[in-house]
Amino acid sequence: MSKASLERLEEIIAEMADEVRPWIKQMDRDRYVAYLDMMFHYTRRSGDRMKAAAQTCEREELKDFFEQLSHDEATQYKLAEKDLEALDRRPTEDLPPEIEDFEEFWSSIDEESEVSFLGALYVLEGVADPLGDDLTQALKALALQDGQTRFVRVHGEADAEHGERARELCALFVGKEHKLLFAGARAAADLWIDIHRACLEP
């Protein structure tokens, strides 16, 4: 992948971060609870989504990557659930419509467009880094205990590892498949912003 192509993906990540950063900076305790609840629903079936991607992909390098992610992501939702419990809350029962929209997008990717999985994953895992300091400051301002912030801390570290591997894989896909990478990245970015708008926008 050319440097210019990689920069286009990084620009999408920057747009995602710029969109939600003001909401994070204004986050109060209720918004944080709403965020954790949304993240519970967002990650509850992450392992299943990664497994589905692995089963859809025909290229071995993608299949192996998403198979590994299916294990890494399988229990992430429990961190959000534990944080909610530490705040004397429980996850809501109904699946938010924004999560339904995201899952519909994910399931729409087939073997012919499998590279879109990678584009989506690249931006979703990459956005944690530019928002790390903002989240740290926001949580500090809320005077939360470590047992109430496990999801943000642990999930951010995992995202960094996955993002680096996704970056390496992106270099394998050139030519016409750039369009599939960008299509997946753009769609995932827009849906990710919608998810965060629903729980964080004042």
XYZ file of C-alpha atoms in Angstrom:
202
model
C 0.000 0.000 0.000
C 1.332 3.399 -0.928
C 2.087 6.046 1.664
C -0.706 8.203 0.241
C -3.218 5.377 0.603
C -2.250 4.759 4.208
C -2.534 8.471 4.882
C -6.118 8.379 3.597
C -6.977 5.746 6.197
C -5.256 7.818 8.870
C -7.301 10.841 7.790
C -10.490 8.867 8.423
C -9.240 7.989 11.911
C -8.475 11.655 12.569
C -11.985 12.622 11.462
C -13.479 10.069 13.865
C -11.415 11.384 16.756
C -12.150 15.027 15.956
C -15.882 14.335 15.846
C -16.177 12.707 19.261
C -13.433 14.584 21.145
C -15.681 17.509 22.173
C -18.231 15.071 23.594
C -15.574 13.247 25.600
C -14.304 16.510 27.051
C -17.825 17.357 28.244
C -18.564 13.877 29.574
C -20.245 13.762 32.965
C -20.922 10.708 35.110
C -24.282 9.946 33.488
C -22.756 10.140 30.020
C -19.964 7.846 31.121
C -22.516 5.299 32.326
C -24.330 5.607 28.989
C -21.003 5.113 27.206
C -20.229 1.951 29.176
C -23.687 0.615 28.451
C -23.232 1.274 24.733
C -19.797 -0.350 24.792
C -21.280 -3.394 26.505
C -23.675 -3.849 23.602
C -21.033 -2.925 21.012
C -18.540 -5.519 22.259
C -20.894 -8.233 23.503
C -20.890 -9.945 20.110
C -17.463 -8.747 18.952
C -16.062 -12.250 19.159
C -18.917 -13.571 17.042
C -18.427 -10.794 14.472
C -14.731 -11.577 14.179
C -15.531 -15.284 13.872
C -18.002 -14.536 11.086
C -15.360 -12.462 9.295
C -12.863 -15.303 9.588
C -15.381 -17.733 8.125
C -16.203 -15.334 5.280
C -12.642 -14.492 4.264
C -10.945 -16.708 1.695
C -7.413 -15.321 2.056
C -5.544 -17.204 4.739
C -3.841 -14.091 6.152
C -7.217 -12.440 6.740
C -8.841 -15.619 7.974
C -6.075 -16.156 10.535
C -6.172 -12.519 11.661
C -9.895 -12.484 12.318
C -9.800 -15.920 13.906
C -7.266 -14.588 16.434
C -9.374 -11.486 16.988
C -12.413 -13.660 17.695
C -10.592 -14.989 20.754
C -9.170 -11.633 21.844
C -12.537 -9.868 21.589
C -14.735 -12.583 23.077
C -14.776 -11.278 26.651
C -14.270 -7.529 26.200
C -17.913 -6.850 27.045
C -17.378 -8.248 30.530
C -15.061 -5.342 31.333
C -17.810 -2.850 30.541
C -20.278 -4.926 32.540
C -17.970 -4.990 35.572
C -17.394 -1.237 35.340
C -21.150 -0.698 35.306
C -21.546 -2.951 38.339
C -18.868 -0.939 40.147
C -21.038 2.116 39.444
C -24.130 0.317 40.803
C -25.614 -0.057 37.337
C -26.541 -2.919 35.067
C -26.489 -3.091 31.263
C -29.750 -2.286 29.536
C -31.552 -5.188 27.896
C -32.456 -3.778 24.482
C -29.901 -3.610 21.704
C -29.408 0.042 20.676
C -30.412 0.775 17.066
C -26.935 2.135 16.354
C -25.482 -1.273 17.224
C -28.072 -2.976 15.045
C -26.980 -0.752 12.153
C -23.339 -1.630 12.750
C -24.019 -5.351 12.844
C -26.058 -5.094 9.651
C -23.105 -3.418 7.952
C -20.696 -6.081 9.206
C -22.890 -8.932 8.017
C -23.261 -7.302 4.578
C -19.579 -7.884 3.754
C -19.104 -11.033 1.686
C -16.127 -12.965 0.351
C -15.889 -10.753 -2.716
C -15.524 -7.651 -0.545
C -13.650 -9.288 2.334
C -10.959 -6.603 2.292
C -13.634 -4.218 3.618
C -13.424 -6.093 6.919
C -9.788 -5.048 7.146
C -10.475 -1.410 6.284
C -13.186 -1.275 8.917
C -11.032 -2.965 11.512
C -8.101 -0.659 10.807
C -9.984 2.522 11.642
C -11.972 1.019 14.521
C -8.834 -0.198 16.254
C -6.788 2.852 15.298
C -9.018 5.539 16.788
C -8.196 4.624 20.389
C -4.713 6.142 20.150
C -5.604 9.767 19.235
C -8.343 9.763 21.878
C -6.304 8.165 24.654
C -5.245 11.375 26.410
C -8.732 12.859 26.119
C -10.323 9.822 27.740
C -7.689 9.751 30.480
C -8.329 13.393 31.355
C -12.097 12.973 31.214
C -12.043 9.987 33.550
C -9.678 11.774 35.926
C -12.088 14.708 36.078
C -14.877 12.320 37.093
C -12.749 11.038 40.013
C -13.445 7.417 39.119
C -11.730 4.454 40.713
C -9.632 1.949 38.768
C -12.374 -0.644 39.160
C -14.748 1.651 37.312
C -12.514 2.289 34.287
C -11.259 -1.155 33.280
C -12.934 -1.180 29.885
C -11.281 2.019 28.677
C -7.853 1.041 29.945
C -7.724 -2.581 28.806
C -9.646 -2.130 25.570
C -7.361 0.710 24.511
C -4.263 -1.452 24.923
C -5.809 -4.285 22.902
C -6.850 -1.883 20.150
C -3.258 -0.675 19.772
C -1.990 -4.218 19.196
C -4.744 -5.085 16.740
C -4.287 -1.819 14.877
C -0.609 -2.494 14.283
C -1.347 -5.925 12.821
C -4.103 -4.443 10.640
C -1.617 -1.872 9.366
C 0.757 -4.639 8.315
C -2.007 -6.472 6.482
C -3.169 -3.332 4.699
C 0.213 -3.219 2.955
C -0.693 -6.471 1.174
C -3.641 -5.061 -0.709
C -3.033 -2.791 -3.639
C -4.708 -1.714 -6.864
C -8.457 -2.050 -7.108
C -8.718 -3.433 -3.581
C -7.907 -0.001 -2.186
C -11.532 0.834 -2.938
C -12.743 -2.010 -0.756
C -10.431 -0.971 2.066
C -11.685 2.592 1.953
C -15.333 1.561 1.602
C -15.090 -0.562 4.739
C -13.180 2.124 6.607
C -15.585 4.911 5.682
C -18.733 2.948 6.516
C -17.334 1.717 9.825
C -16.163 5.210 10.758
C -19.576 6.758 10.153
C -21.325 4.044 12.148
C -18.776 4.344 14.980
C -19.437 8.078 15.168
C -23.196 7.428 15.302
C -22.669 4.987 18.159
C -20.693 7.521 20.171
C -23.049 10.365 19.325
C -25.946 8.370 20.771
C -24.319 7.956 24.173
C -21.998 10.967 24.520
C -23.382 13.966 22.663
C -24.663 16.491 25.250
